[in-house]
């Protein structure tokens, strides 16, 4: 543990390089390699997790010269993997490269053959290529890394493998070739299951669900999800993604209640920094709540950083709340491109019936008796026979229990019944039951997330051990808080 602190606080060695950021970035990469080495030999996965987190924070400082110098430091020059990875990294400035190599020549190069360092080198080059928008080369690099990964079966590689899986799928998605790797992802998921790599299973299952949903293959996604092995979630980020994909599948399958619960839970579990992901969760949750006949609160659309993105859905909600069919059509046409890019166009078509039903409910509350001709006018039905359509709409709403009224076919009237006391119905009980169920679920999750020191019931710890344990718990809590930025 003291070694971790020393690595974090270690300052870059002075160098004669022209650029001051390159040596510091290179030195940090060397520290990360040392941390991975310690974690591999000690079989401590948390050190490798920390190394990945430092890499994510360092990715903006990566240059071709820094990556090339790191590859020469950590891999044996002239080896097959060094030659392959170096071919992907174009040298930006030969002068900087020579100076950085000379500066690092005073240190003893760590020419290791550790599989963890080799996979990390693939991951680092892949991240660099994606940041440089060299997607075709990123595809080739990721495919080579996956081919090397298939021959490894080490638990300390699992964390690096899960990140490599993610960028492997991302590189193919950015080039529009996501369907090409579906069979390979299925084979990788099968291998991860046989090796009991639960983190890899989580990641690959989400990548496969994303792959299917990208091409609107909802039935195949549901078959895979229902038959995939289930276990306790290891990554909060992956679990949030899983809940989001599950909510989308449930929405398409008309299971709106389950979809709403999954989408809202995904938005709550997502880290605050994952703004784009939370925006997508809220968009789908708003549509699902509207399909359920609920009106989302205004605070949903006023969340920090989401006002502009949720503006089309705010206007759509307003049209549904009023029950104005003409306003609903104009909003749908105005933001058609936005709804199409979000993949919610088909769901908005379903909302037309809810708009009509909401308008009919407002009419039944306002009028004790009204003719079907006036109902058709107020609903702004544009069909060839609006009166007949209004009669069928009213009769269906009465049958479904949406309105409390009767239909006089002889006189062409809709007669509303007097509104009773809502507290004499079961609606308050249903509302309280949903709130209690939510609180109990939250409590159960908090209990499952509790951590206890091993053998605490058998032996009494000394004051020194207690201080060490508390320091480790504080460090772990800090790492968990910092992990929010890693995967979104």
Tab-separated table of C-alpha atoms in Angstrom:
chain	number	residue	atom	x	y	z
A	1	UNK	CA	0.000	0.000	0.000
A	2	UNK	CA	2.839	2.353	0.751
A	3	UNK	CA	4.235	1.487	-2.623
A	4	UNK	CA	1.010	2.698	-4.267
A	5	UNK	CA	1.249	6.055	-2.533
A	6	UNK	CA	4.858	6.451	-3.551
A	7	UNK	CA	3.925	5.719	-7.174
A	8	UNK	CA	1.202	8.288	-7.134
A	9	UNK	CA	3.331	10.985	-5.590
A	10	UNK	CA	6.418	10.277	-7.673
A	11	UNK	CA	7.466	13.306	-9.692
A	12	UNK	CA	8.685	13.022	-13.283
A	13	UNK	CA	12.454	13.016	-13.674
A	14	UNK	CA	13.889	16.151	-15.253
A	15	UNK	CA	14.649	15.901	-18.937
A	16	UNK	CA	16.220	17.981	-21.681
A	17	UNK	CA	13.260	17.374	-23.959
A	18	UNK	CA	11.797	20.283	-25.853
A	19	UNK	CA	8.275	19.453	-24.683
A	20	UNK	CA	7.663	19.321	-20.941
A	21	UNK	CA	4.431	17.281	-21.183
A	22	UNK	CA	5.946	14.355	-23.109
A	23	UNK	CA	8.475	13.313	-20.426
A	24	UNK	CA	5.892	13.647	-17.649
A	25	UNK	CA	3.368	11.582	-19.626
A	26	UNK	CA	6.035	8.985	-20.391
A	27	UNK	CA	7.090	8.825	-16.748
A	28	UNK	CA	3.484	8.346	-15.673
A	29	UNK	CA	3.099	5.517	-18.176
A	30	UNK	CA	6.197	3.881	-16.703
A	31	UNK	CA	4.686	4.190	-13.231
A	32	UNK	CA	1.504	2.573	-14.552
A	33	UNK	CA	3.557	-0.282	-16.031
A	34	UNK	CA	5.272	-0.780	-12.662
A	35	UNK	CA	1.888	-0.837	-10.942
A	36	UNK	CA	0.576	-3.467	-13.382
A	37	UNK	CA	3.723	-5.527	-12.807
A	38	UNK	CA	3.247	-5.453	-9.033
A	39	UNK	CA	-0.434	-6.326	-9.399
A	40	UNK	CA	0.345	-9.231	-11.743
A	41	UNK	CA	2.976	-10.784	-9.468
A	42	UNK	CA	0.944	-10.219	-6.291
A	43	UNK	CA	-2.325	-11.192	-8.054
A	44	UNK	CA	-4.003	-8.013	-6.816
A	45	UNK	CA	-6.589	-6.963	-9.367
A	46	UNK	CA	-7.241	-3.651	-7.636
A	47	UNK	CA	-3.802	-2.391	-8.661
A	48	UNK	CA	-4.562	-3.124	-12.302
A	49	UNK	CA	-7.922	-1.366	-11.941
A	50	UNK	CA	-6.085	1.652	-10.582
A	51	UNK	CA	-3.657	1.521	-13.523
A	52	UNK	CA	-6.552	1.640	-15.991
A	53	UNK	CA	-8.057	4.593	-14.137
A	54	UNK	CA	-4.771	6.500	-14.351
A	55	UNK	CA	-4.577	5.701	-18.060
A	56	UNK	CA	-8.024	7.185	-18.682
A	57	UNK	CA	-6.947	10.353	-16.901
A	58	UNK	CA	-3.745	10.455	-18.955
A	59	UNK	CA	-5.240	9.840	-22.411
A	60	UNK	CA	-5.423	13.543	-23.331
A	61	UNK	CA	-1.636	13.834	-22.947
A	62	UNK	CA	-0.820	10.903	-25.220
A	63	UNK	CA	1.209	11.639	-28.356
A	64	UNK	CA	2.785	9.353	-30.946
A	65	UNK	CA	6.283	9.941	-29.564
A	66	UNK	CA	5.189	9.173	-25.985
A	67	UNK	CA	3.410	5.958	-26.992
A	68	UNK	CA	6.360	4.830	-29.127
A	69	UNK	CA	8.825	5.497	-26.313
A	70	UNK	CA	6.623	3.572	-23.876
A	71	UNK	CA	6.378	0.595	-26.248
A	72	UNK	CA	10.184	0.550	-26.570
A	73	UNK	CA	10.465	0.663	-22.771
A	74	UNK	CA	7.953	-2.024	-21.859
A	75	UNK	CA	8.335	-4.422	-24.819
A	76	UNK	CA	11.395	-6.097	-26.246
A	77	UNK	CA	12.474	-4.150	-29.385
A	78	UNK	CA	12.319	-6.322	-32.475
A	79	UNK	CA	9.720	-8.668	-31.011
A	80	UNK	CA	6.578	-9.458	-32.958
A	81	UNK	CA	4.221	-7.513	-30.675
A	82	UNK	CA	6.551	-4.486	-30.579
A	83	UNK	CA	6.833	-4.416	-34.368
A	84	UNK	CA	3.077	-4.768	-34.817
A	85	UNK	CA	2.109	-2.060	-32.338
A	86	UNK	CA	4.823	0.339	-33.469
A	87	UNK	CA	3.474	0.133	-37.021
A	88	UNK	CA	0.152	1.585	-35.811
A	89	UNK	CA	1.798	4.578	-34.106
A	90	UNK	CA	3.140	7.149	-36.549
A	91	UNK	CA	6.007	9.221	-35.162
A	92	UNK	CA	5.017	12.873	-35.051
A	93	UNK	CA	8.479	14.255	-34.354
A	94	UNK	CA	11.641	12.176	-34.626
A	95	UNK	CA	13.597	14.751	-32.599
A	96	UNK	CA	11.245	14.453	-29.618
A	97	UNK	CA	11.338	10.692	-29.915
A	98	UNK	CA	15.153	10.524	-29.782
A	99	UNK	CA	15.346	12.871	-26.789
A	100	UNK	CA	12.689	10.981	-24.832
A	101	UNK	CA	14.413	7.671	-25.500
A	102	UNK	CA	17.750	9.083	-24.430
A	103	UNK	CA	16.225	10.498	-21.272
A	104	UNK	CA	14.782	7.130	-20.379
A	105	UNK	CA	18.016	5.363	-21.257
A	106	UNK	CA	19.470	6.206	-17.878
A	107	UNK	CA	16.841	4.001	-16.283
A	108	UNK	CA	16.840	0.226	-16.508
A	109	UNK	CA	14.319	-0.761	-19.178
A	110	UNK	CA	11.655	-3.178	-17.997
A	111	UNK	CA	11.836	-5.662	-20.864
A	112	UNK	CA	9.210	-8.025	-19.478
A	113	UNK	CA	7.204	-10.710	-21.159
A	114	UNK	CA	4.270	-10.297	-18.793
A	115	UNK	CA	0.954	-10.933	-20.603
A	116	UNK	CA	-0.617	-8.116	-18.561
A	117	UNK	CA	1.857	-5.566	-19.916
A	118	UNK	CA	1.404	-6.875	-23.443
A	119	UNK	CA	-2.390	-6.558	-23.291
A	120	UNK	CA	-2.031	-3.142	-21.688
A	121	UNK	CA	0.163	-2.060	-24.624
A	122	UNK	CA	-2.566	-3.137	-27.039
A	123	UNK	CA	-5.123	-1.209	-24.984
A	124	UNK	CA	-2.992	1.941	-24.839
A	125	UNK	CA	-2.352	1.986	-28.603
A	126	UNK	CA	-6.045	1.325	-29.281
A	127	UNK	CA	-7.143	4.247	-27.075
A	128	UNK	CA	-4.586	6.481	-28.797
A	129	UNK	CA	-5.808	5.515	-32.286
A	130	UNK	CA	-9.462	6.112	-31.384
A	131	UNK	CA	-8.643	9.531	-29.893
A	132	UNK	CA	-6.766	10.366	-33.106
A	133	UNK	CA	-9.861	9.235	-35.126
A	134	UNK	CA	-7.830	6.649	-37.030
A	135	UNK	CA	-10.651	4.138	-36.886
A	136	UNK	CA	-9.510	1.707	-39.597
A	137	UNK	CA	-6.154	1.248	-37.866
A	138	UNK	CA	-7.972	0.961	-34.531
A	139	UNK	CA	-9.989	-1.937	-35.977
A	140	UNK	CA	-6.820	-3.772	-36.995
A	141	UNK	CA	-5.150	-3.116	-33.643
A	142	UNK	CA	-8.202	-4.266	-31.648
A	143	UNK	CA	-8.527	-7.443	-33.730
A	144	UNK	CA	-4.853	-8.265	-33.094
A	145	UNK	CA	-5.308	-7.632	-29.370
A	146	UNK	CA	-8.382	-9.889	-29.205
A	147	UNK	CA	-6.509	-12.644	-31.069
A	148	UNK	CA	-3.695	-12.442	-28.497
A	149	UNK	CA	-6.179	-12.347	-25.633
A	150	UNK	CA	-7.825	-15.637	-26.641
A	151	UNK	CA	-4.674	-17.556	-25.740
A	152	UNK	CA	-4.526	-16.144	-22.188
A	153	UNK	CA	-6.352	-17.461	-19.140
A	154	UNK	CA	-5.199	-15.349	-16.192
A	155	UNK	CA	-7.477	-13.652	-13.686
A	156	UNK	CA	-5.214	-10.603	-13.570
A	157	UNK	CA	-5.837	-10.102	-17.297
A	158	UNK	CA	-9.634	-10.057	-16.914
A	159	UNK	CA	-9.836	-6.359	-16.037
A	160	UNK	CA	-7.673	-5.356	-18.991
A	161	UNK	CA	-9.618	-7.751	-21.218
A	162	UNK	CA	-12.959	-6.138	-20.329
A	163	UNK	CA	-11.652	-2.722	-21.380
A	164	UNK	CA	-10.195	-4.187	-24.575
A	165	UNK	CA	-13.580	-5.755	-25.390
A	166	UNK	CA	-15.234	-2.357	-25.009
A	167	UNK	CA	-12.845	-0.508	-27.330
A	168	UNK	CA	-12.892	-3.445	-29.761
A	169	UNK	CA	-16.652	-3.015	-30.193
A	170	UNK	CA	-16.365	0.780	-30.231
A	171	UNK	CA	-13.818	0.779	-33.071
A	172	UNK	CA	-16.129	-1.326	-35.245
A	173	UNK	CA	-19.167	0.763	-34.304
A	174	UNK	CA	-17.412	3.976	-35.312
A	175	UNK	CA	-16.741	2.530	-38.770
A	176	UNK	CA	-20.284	1.163	-39.179
A	177	UNK	CA	-19.172	-2.484	-39.187
A	178	UNK	CA	-20.696	-3.555	-35.893
A	179	UNK	CA	-22.434	-6.600	-37.392
A	180	UNK	CA	-19.102	-8.141	-38.424
A	181	UNK	CA	-17.987	-8.890	-34.855
A	182	UNK	CA	-21.247	-10.302	-33.509
A	183	UNK	CA	-20.123	-13.912	-33.910
A	184	UNK	CA	-16.760	-13.126	-32.386
A	185	UNK	CA	-18.407	-11.435	-29.381
A	186	UNK	CA	-20.614	-14.491	-28.856
A	187	UNK	CA	-17.539	-16.744	-28.904
A	188	UNK	CA	-15.741	-14.456	-26.444
A	189	UNK	CA	-18.778	-14.470	-24.135
A	190	UNK	CA	-18.863	-18.274	-24.255
A	191	UNK	CA	-15.151	-18.419	-23.408
A	192	UNK	CA	-15.569	-15.932	-20.535
A	193	UNK	CA	-18.399	-18.054	-19.152
A	194	UNK	CA	-16.286	-21.218	-19.236
A	195	UNK	CA	-13.419	-19.395	-17.519
A	196	UNK	CA	-15.747	-17.881	-14.871
A	197	UNK	CA	-14.695	-14.384	-15.912
A	198	UNK	CA	-17.737	-12.577	-14.550
A	199	UNK	CA	-16.515	-9.065	-15.369
A	200	UNK	CA	-15.868	-10.164	-18.947
A	201	UNK	CA	-19.339	-11.724	-19.101
A	202	UNK	CA	-20.924	-8.463	-17.933
A	203	UNK	CA	-19.052	-6.404	-20.492
A	204	UNK	CA	-19.609	-8.794	-23.397
A	205	UNK	CA	-23.306	-9.230	-22.606
A	206	UNK	CA	-23.794	-5.453	-22.744
A	207	UNK	CA	-21.794	-5.238	-25.978
A	208	UNK	CA	-23.938	-7.964	-27.533
A	209	UNK	CA	-27.161	-6.285	-26.407
A	210	UNK	CA	-25.927	-3.006	-27.871
A	211	UNK	CA	-25.024	-4.833	-31.074
A	212	UNK	CA	-28.504	-6.329	-31.425
A	213	UNK	CA	-30.334	-3.125	-30.485
A	214	UNK	CA	-28.219	-1.123	-32.949
A	215	UNK	CA	-29.880	-3.130	-35.736
A	216	UNK	CA	-33.310	-3.257	-34.003
A	217	UNK	CA	-33.031	-7.004	-33.318
A	218	UNK	CA	-35.022	-6.830	-30.091
A	219	UNK	CA	-36.234	-10.441	-30.102
A	220	UNK	CA	-32.714	-11.830	-30.420
A	221	UNK	CA	-31.491	-9.451	-27.715
A	222	UNK	CA	-34.207	-10.656	-25.334
A	223	UNK	CA	-33.421	-14.329	-26.068
A	224	UNK	CA	-29.741	-13.745	-25.311
A	225	UNK	CA	-30.498	-11.757	-22.144
A	226	UNK	CA	-32.930	-14.355	-20.785
A	227	UNK	CA	-30.528	-17.270	-21.347
A	228	UNK	CA	-27.302	-15.576	-20.241
A	229	UNK	CA	-25.990	-16.654	-16.812
A	230	UNK	CA	-26.941	-14.333	-13.988
A	231	UNK	CA	-24.743	-13.301	-11.088
A	232	UNK	CA	-24.136	-10.363	-8.780
A	233	UNK	CA	-22.997	-7.249	-10.653
A	234	UNK	CA	-19.282	-6.451	-10.323
A	235	UNK	CA	-19.253	-3.078	-12.108
A	236	UNK	CA	-21.772	-0.347	-11.396
A	237	UNK	CA	-21.199	1.146	-14.851
A	238	UNK	CA	-21.872	-2.143	-16.631
A	239	UNK	CA	-24.961	-2.739	-14.498
A	240	UNK	CA	-26.288	0.715	-15.448
A	241	UNK	CA	-25.795	-0.099	-19.116
A	242	UNK	CA	-27.561	-3.436	-18.671
A	243	UNK	CA	-30.568	-1.762	-17.038
A	244	UNK	CA	-30.753	0.766	-19.886
A	245	UNK	CA	-30.745	-1.930	-22.568
A	246	UNK	CA	-33.275	-3.959	-20.561
A	247	UNK	CA	-35.532	-0.902	-20.344
A	248	UNK	CA	-35.378	-0.417	-24.129
A	249	UNK	CA	-36.253	-4.071	-24.727
A	250	UNK	CA	-39.159	-3.951	-22.280
A	251	UNK	CA	-40.466	-0.756	-23.902
A	252	UNK	CA	-40.592	-2.324	-27.357
A	253	UNK	CA	-42.311	-5.384	-25.853
A	254	UNK	CA	-45.059	-3.117	-24.372
A	255	UNK	CA	-44.010	-3.963	-20.801
A	256	UNK	CA	-44.008	-0.320	-19.768
A	257	UNK	CA	-44.060	-0.781	-15.994
A	258	UNK	CA	-40.895	-2.908	-15.957
A	259	UNK	CA	-39.303	-0.624	-18.557
A	260	UNK	CA	-39.932	2.452	-16.430
A	261	UNK	CA	-38.367	0.838	-13.370
A	262	UNK	CA	-35.270	-0.268	-15.301
A	263	UNK	CA	-34.728	3.096	-17.022
A	264	UNK	CA	-35.138	5.142	-13.851
A	265	UNK	CA	-32.816	2.811	-11.956
A	266	UNK	CA	-30.221	3.078	-14.749
A	267	UNK	CA	-30.383	6.889	-14.582
A	268	UNK	CA	-29.955	6.828	-10.786
A	269	UNK	CA	-27.031	4.405	-10.828
A	270	UNK	CA	-25.150	6.195	-13.626
A	271	UNK	CA	-22.314	8.482	-12.462
A	272	UNK	CA	-22.958	12.220	-12.475
A	273	UNK	CA	-20.226	12.771	-15.047
A	274	UNK	CA	-21.978	10.449	-17.550
A	275	UNK	CA	-24.249	13.221	-18.806
A	276	UNK	CA	-24.928	11.751	-22.252
A	277	UNK	CA	-25.932	8.386	-20.813
A	278	UNK	CA	-28.269	9.955	-18.254
A	279	UNK	CA	-29.852	12.100	-20.976
A	280	UNK	CA	-30.654	8.985	-23.021
A	281	UNK	CA	-32.106	7.258	-19.947
A	282	UNK	CA	-34.332	10.258	-19.212
A	283	UNK	CA	-35.525	10.505	-22.832
A	284	UNK	CA	-36.702	6.921	-22.867
A	285	UNK	CA	-38.110	7.179	-19.332
A	286	UNK	CA	-40.200	10.227	-20.321
A	287	UNK	CA	-41.679	8.373	-23.308
A	288	UNK	CA	-42.439	5.288	-21.199
A	289	UNK	CA	-44.145	7.347	-18.495
A	290	UNK	CA	-46.267	9.068	-21.127
A	291	UNK	CA	-47.250	5.689	-22.557
A	292	UNK	CA	-48.259	4.639	-19.036
A	293	UNK	CA	-50.555	7.660	-18.804
A	294	UNK	CA	-48.290	9.531	-16.373
A	295	UNK	CA	-47.102	13.112	-16.772
A	296	UNK	CA	-43.437	13.593	-15.753
A	297	UNK	CA	-42.683	16.444	-13.376
A	298	UNK	CA	-41.189	19.662	-14.715
A	299	UNK	CA	-38.058	19.084	-12.629
A	300	UNK	CA	-37.191	16.109	-14.865
A	301	UNK	CA	-36.651	18.486	-17.792
A	302	UNK	CA	-34.851	21.133	-15.717
A	303	UNK	CA	-31.924	18.967	-14.619
A	304	UNK	CA	-28.544	20.619	-14.912
A	305	UNK	CA	-27.041	20.201	-18.360
A	306	UNK	CA	-30.127	18.480	-19.796
A	307	UNK	CA	-32.456	21.395	-20.548
A	308	UNK	CA	-31.532	21.713	-24.226
A	309	UNK	CA	-31.429	17.967	-24.927
A	310	UNK	CA	-34.806	17.344	-23.261
A	311	UNK	CA	-36.563	20.361	-24.794
A	312	UNK	CA	-38.303	18.331	-27.571
A	313	UNK	CA	-39.596	15.872	-24.986
A	314	UNK	CA	-40.793	18.709	-22.764
A	315	UNK	CA	-42.924	20.121	-25.592
A	316	UNK	CA	-44.164	16.618	-26.389
A	317	UNK	CA	-45.147	16.105	-22.752
A	318	UNK	CA	-46.979	19.411	-22.755
A	319	UNK	CA	-48.995	18.355	-25.816
A	320	UNK	CA	-49.914	15.043	-24.196
A	321	UNK	CA	-50.817	16.759	-20.914
A	322	UNK	CA	-53.209	19.154	-22.652
A	323	UNK	CA	-54.625	16.447	-24.906
A	324	UNK	CA	-54.296	18.620	-28.021
A	325	UNK	CA	-53.934	16.384	-31.063
A	326	UNK	CA	-52.963	19.239	-33.415
A	327	UNK	CA	-50.229	20.449	-31.076
A	328	UNK	CA	-48.974	16.867	-30.730
A	329	UNK	CA	-48.706	16.511	-34.517
A	330	UNK	CA	-46.858	19.818	-34.892
A	331	UNK	CA	-44.337	18.898	-32.161
A	332	UNK	CA	-43.780	15.460	-33.722
A	333	UNK	CA	-43.114	17.048	-37.121
A	334	UNK	CA	-40.957	19.845	-35.707
A	335	UNK	CA	-38.562	17.486	-33.903
A	336	UNK	CA	-38.853	14.506	-36.257
A	337	UNK	CA	-35.102	14.402	-36.888
A	338	UNK	CA	-34.334	14.442	-33.149
A	339	UNK	CA	-36.785	11.639	-32.402
A	340	UNK	CA	-35.425	9.599	-35.313
A	341	UNK	CA	-31.804	9.924	-34.125
A	342	UNK	CA	-32.873	8.952	-30.584
A	343	UNK	CA	-34.731	5.886	-31.897
A	344	UNK	CA	-38.035	6.934	-30.302
A	345	UNK	CA	-40.051	7.690	-33.464
A	346	UNK	CA	-42.035	4.443	-33.284
A	347	UNK	CA	-42.848	5.068	-29.628
A	348	UNK	CA	-44.139	8.561	-30.363
A	349	UNK	CA	-46.545	7.105	-32.920
A	350	UNK	CA	-47.990	5.032	-30.072
A	351	UNK	CA	-48.580	8.209	-28.060
A	352	UNK	CA	-51.350	9.445	-30.382
A	353	UNK	CA	-53.870	7.220	-28.630
A	354	UNK	CA	-52.750	8.571	-25.237
A	355	UNK	CA	-53.219	12.150	-26.444
A	356	UNK	CA	-56.779	11.373	-27.528
A	357	UNK	CA	-57.513	9.603	-24.255
A	358	UNK	CA	-56.131	12.521	-22.205
A	359	UNK	CA	-58.272	14.995	-24.158
A	360	UNK	CA	-61.303	12.763	-23.643
A	361	UNK	CA	-60.620	12.587	-19.903
A	362	UNK	CA	-60.486	16.389	-19.713
A	363	UNK	CA	-63.784	16.592	-21.592
A	364	UNK	CA	-65.484	14.099	-19.266
A	365	UNK	CA	-64.342	16.113	-16.236
A	366	UNK	CA	-65.514	19.421	-17.701
A	367	UNK	CA	-68.933	18.339	-19.047
A	368	UNK	CA	-71.639	16.307	-17.392
A	369	UNK	CA	-73.205	15.684	-20.816
A	370	UNK	CA	-71.827	16.422	-24.282
A	371	UNK	CA	-72.740	15.310	-27.779
A	372	UNK	CA	-70.419	13.094	-29.780
A	373	UNK	CA	-70.259	15.770	-32.502
A	374	UNK	CA	-68.772	18.219	-30.006
A	375	UNK	CA	-66.425	15.523	-28.705
A	376	UNK	CA	-65.104	14.979	-32.240
A	377	UNK	CA	-64.601	18.729	-32.692
A	378	UNK	CA	-62.787	19.163	-29.388
A	379	UNK	CA	-60.541	16.188	-30.069
A	380	UNK	CA	-59.880	17.564	-33.584
A	381	UNK	CA	-60.369	14.240	-35.272
A	382	UNK	CA	-59.484	14.519	-38.952
A	383	UNK	CA	-61.018	11.222	-40.089
A	384	UNK	CA	-63.728	10.926	-42.828
A	385	UNK	CA	-66.390	10.026	-40.245
A	386	UNK	CA	-65.358	11.802	-37.020
A	387	UNK	CA	-68.603	11.125	-35.128
A	388	UNK	CA	-68.316	7.348	-35.557
A	389	UNK	CA	-64.681	7.492	-34.570
A	390	UNK	CA	-65.534	9.560	-31.492
A	391	UNK	CA	-68.180	7.020	-30.507
A	392	UNK	CA	-65.738	4.111	-30.767
A	393	UNK	CA	-63.052	6.054	-28.868
A	394	UNK	CA	-65.467	6.928	-26.059
A	395	UNK	CA	-66.786	3.377	-25.777
A	396	UNK	CA	-63.267	1.937	-25.627
A	397	UNK	CA	-62.239	4.482	-22.969
A	398	UNK	CA	-65.281	3.568	-20.879
A	399	UNK	CA	-64.520	-0.139	-21.239
A	400	UNK	CA	-60.864	0.351	-20.239
A	401	UNK	CA	-61.855	2.454	-17.237
A	402	UNK	CA	-60.110	5.603	-18.470
A	403	UNK	CA	-63.258	7.675	-17.924
A	404	UNK	CA	-66.282	7.195	-15.680
A	405	UNK	CA	-69.174	7.812	-18.049
A	406	UNK	CA	-71.966	6.196	-20.036
A	407	UNK	CA	-72.754	6.378	-23.744
A	408	UNK	CA	-76.270	7.242	-24.979
A	409	UNK	CA	-76.299	5.802	-28.501
A	410	UNK	CA	-79.865	6.897	-29.231
A	411	UNK	CA	-79.249	10.592	-28.605
A	412	UNK	CA	-75.537	10.581	-29.434
A	413	UNK	CA	-74.440	11.798	-25.998
A	414	UNK	CA	-71.670	11.023	-23.569
A	415	UNK	CA	-72.956	11.336	-19.997
A	416	UNK	CA	-70.278	11.682	-17.307
A	417	UNK	CA	-70.825	10.376	-13.799
A	418	UNK	CA	-70.195	12.495	-10.749
A	419	UNK	CA	-66.622	12.477	-9.513
A	420	UNK	CA	-66.363	10.696	-6.184
A	421	UNK	CA	-63.827	10.970	-3.405
A	422	UNK	CA	-60.518	9.549	-4.617
A	423	UNK	CA	-59.618	8.528	-1.051
A	424	UNK	CA	-62.486	6.057	-1.113
A	425	UNK	CA	-60.730	4.161	-3.905
A	426	UNK	CA	-57.578	2.030	-3.943
A	427	UNK	CA	-55.421	4.671	-5.669
A	428	UNK	CA	-53.830	6.027	-2.445
A	429	UNK	CA	-52.994	2.476	-1.385
A	430	UNK	CA	-51.380	1.755	-4.776
A	431	UNK	CA	-49.318	4.953	-4.587
A	432	UNK	CA	-48.094	4.203	-1.053
A	433	UNK	CA	-47.338	0.610	-2.012
A	434	UNK	CA	-45.083	1.695	-4.904
A	435	UNK	CA	-43.188	4.104	-2.627
A	436	UNK	CA	-42.734	1.485	0.082
A	437	UNK	CA	-41.505	-1.056	-2.471
A	438	UNK	CA	-38.965	1.466	-3.767
A	439	UNK	CA	-37.649	2.201	-0.257
A	440	UNK	CA	-37.404	-1.502	0.604
A	441	UNK	CA	-35.528	-2.199	-2.616
A	442	UNK	CA	-33.109	0.647	-1.877
A	443	UNK	CA	-32.556	-0.692	1.650
A	444	UNK	CA	-31.882	-4.223	0.406
A	445	UNK	CA	-29.324	-2.964	-2.118
A	446	UNK	CA	-27.578	-0.931	0.600
A	447	UNK	CA	-27.408	-4.004	2.860
A	448	UNK	CA	-25.965	-6.132	0.051
A	449	UNK	CA	-23.326	-3.462	-0.614
A	450	UNK	CA	-22.045	-3.496	2.970
A	451	UNK	CA	-18.410	-4.568	3.403
A	452	UNK	CA	-17.071	-6.317	6.502
A	453	UNK	CA	-13.432	-7.103	7.387
A	454	UNK	CA	-12.643	-10.852	7.193
A	455	UNK	CA	-12.822	-12.879	10.428
A	456	UNK	CA	-14.053	-9.864	12.385
A	457	UNK	CA	-16.146	-12.144	14.587
A	458	UNK	CA	-13.230	-14.422	15.504
A	459	UNK	CA	-10.440	-12.134	16.602
A	460	UNK	CA	-10.135	-8.673	18.060
A	461	UNK	CA	-8.022	-6.325	15.985
A	462	UNK	CA	-5.333	-4.174	17.516
A	463	UNK	CA	-5.270	-0.385	17.271
A	464	UNK	CA	-2.596	-0.529	14.550
A	465	UNK	CA	-4.608	-2.973	12.451
A	466	UNK	CA	-7.714	-0.856	12.955
A	467	UNK	CA	-5.939	2.243	11.679
A	468	UNK	CA	-4.612	0.316	8.688
A	469	UNK	CA	-8.074	-1.052	7.923
A	470	UNK	CA	-9.676	2.380	8.163
A	471	UNK	CA	-7.034	3.810	5.852
A	472	UNK	CA	-7.693	1.045	3.337
A	473	UNK	CA	-11.451	1.674	3.537
A	474	UNK	CA	-10.945	5.386	2.906
A	475	UNK	CA	-8.716	4.630	-0.071
A	476	UNK	CA	-11.256	2.149	-1.423
A	477	UNK	CA	-14.090	4.677	-1.067
A	478	UNK	CA	-11.990	7.242	-2.910
A	479	UNK	CA	-11.285	4.776	-5.727
A	480	UNK	CA	-14.978	3.863	-6.027
A	481	UNK	CA	-15.863	7.566	-6.312
A	482	UNK	CA	-13.197	8.087	-8.964
A	483	UNK	CA	-14.348	5.061	-10.987
A	484	UNK	CA	-17.411	7.016	-12.119
A	485	UNK	CA	-15.398	8.668	-14.882
A	486	UNK	CA	-13.769	5.498	-16.185
A	487	UNK	CA	-16.346	3.808	-18.381
A	488	UNK	CA	-18.691	6.565	-19.588
